[in-house]
Amino acid sequence: MQSIGVGVGWNSNLICGDMSITTTLQNQLNGITNGFQTIMSNVIQNATSAVASLPALIIQRADPGLYNLLTNGILQARLDFDRSKMTCRAIANRMADMAGGQAGWDQLAEGMALRDAVSSTDAVSAIEQAESNKGNNGVPWVGGGNAGGSGQSSIKVVGDVTRAGYNLLNGRSITDTSSIARSACGNRLTCQTWSSPGAAAAFANRVLGEREQRTCENCTKTQTTPGVGLTPVIQEEYETKLQVLQELVTGTRPTPPANLDAAGSSLLPITRGVIEALRDEPDQDVLGKRLASEAALSSVLEKALLLQRTLLTGKKEPNVAANELAVRAVDLENSALEQEINNLNTELELRRTLAGNSAMAIIQRHSTRAAGSRGIFEGDTTRDRLRKSRSR
């Protein structure tokens, strides 16, 4: 699947900090914007050349009335600037509520920058410092470090939370990326299913996709990769298990426990007796494919349930749990995964219902007739097989 990015079109972080009071005053005094122009438009137009050429003190001495008008104009422009900036802030807050995650991550980055800036105890410089940061410092993320800023890794909601959950379930450091040996895994399902946090995250990204967030000034803000769901994974698992099962039945592969485990799943184990029964089965091909299909479905269902548990555990990582945006994003992915699991459950129930179809009814009626005529020799299922073979 190809990733889809949303760039500067959603670059809403600290947009109010781009407002310039100097430009506001200039436009007010030059009549480009309304405000002071509506009060003394004719006077301002005549005073523009004087403002450009005379210092304020000379203007005061030369024309006190003009100086008072200019002072009032600057005051009016300042009030308009503050009012416009407050309106911009209000619109940005509404945008964060309506537009979803992107604007929210930007506001979070602004809040983190302001938290660090207020240590100077100067209110004006703190606001200026926070606004000039432009979100380049990122936000706290999994493991305690910052992410999403300039020169930092992006915030990968699905992948990072899955890695954190994998490590937490295995009692390891949250930022550990190493693999877990099969001998050191024990009975933990997570490391039995995925050997490393990267493998777990790769499965999660394959099924659910990925949502990357950045807060830096000149970078792609939001980038998403759609997931394919569980159906393609089931198909791939089916083809793998069918091949293993066919090799076990034909004898090209031996039947130790490892090979039997590869053909089945924890919910639907394949034993040596099942293999022997298939070898003597006339409808070997049909029943073998059906068994492989059920084994693949149960195997993927196990992985999906385990992924759900991993995401729920990763959501409890302190930096994720303290971030409401991240919690909502993980809950949304969990809901999508739960829907996929419910679809699998429905498919499994349908398969069980369809198991009593016409083909099974024919086999059952044949068995009933055979049981009712035990005194009569039951012939071969293939008519005249011996005679045809002799004639050849």
PDB file of C-alpha atoms in Angstrom, residues 28-31 36-37 40-49 51 69-70 73:
ATOM      1  CA  GLN A  28      -3.683  50.693   9.932  1.00  0.00           C
ATOM      2  CA  LEU A  29      -1.841  53.971   9.521  1.00  0.00           C
ATOM      3  CA  ASN A  30      -1.720  53.619   5.739  1.00  0.00           C
ATOM      4  CA  GLY A  31      -5.434  52.901   5.510  1.00  0.00           C
ATOM      5  CA  PHE A  36      -8.246  53.856  12.652  1.00  0.00           C
ATOM      6  CA  GLN A  37      -9.180  54.677   9.075  1.00  0.00           C
ATOM      7  CA  MET A  40      -9.918  59.610  11.067  1.00  0.00           C
ATOM      8  CA  SER A  41      -9.467  58.471   7.466  1.00  0.00           C
ATOM      9  CA  ASN A  42      -8.894  61.877   5.935  1.00  0.00           C
ATOM     10  CA  VAL A  43      -6.431  62.903   8.628  1.00  0.00           C
ATOM     11  CA  ILE A  44      -4.445  59.651   8.356  1.00  0.00           C
ATOM     12  CA  GLN A  45      -4.117  59.976   4.578  1.00  0.00           C
ATOM     13  CA  ASN A  46      -2.676  63.442   4.989  1.00  0.00           C
ATOM     14  CA  ALA A  47      -0.415  62.365   7.857  1.00  0.00           C
ATOM     15  CA  THR A  48       1.156  59.395   6.079  1.00  0.00           C
ATOM     16  CA  SER A  49       4.051  61.407   4.628  1.00  0.00           C
ATOM     17  CA  VAL A  51       4.798  59.768   9.781  1.00  0.00           C
ATOM     18  CA  LEU A  69      -4.018  61.495  16.308  1.00  0.00           C
ATOM     19  CA  LEU A  70      -1.074  59.215  15.580  1.00  0.00           C
ATOM     20  CA  GLY A  73      -4.094  55.428  15.852  1.00  0.00           C
TER      21      GLY A  73
END
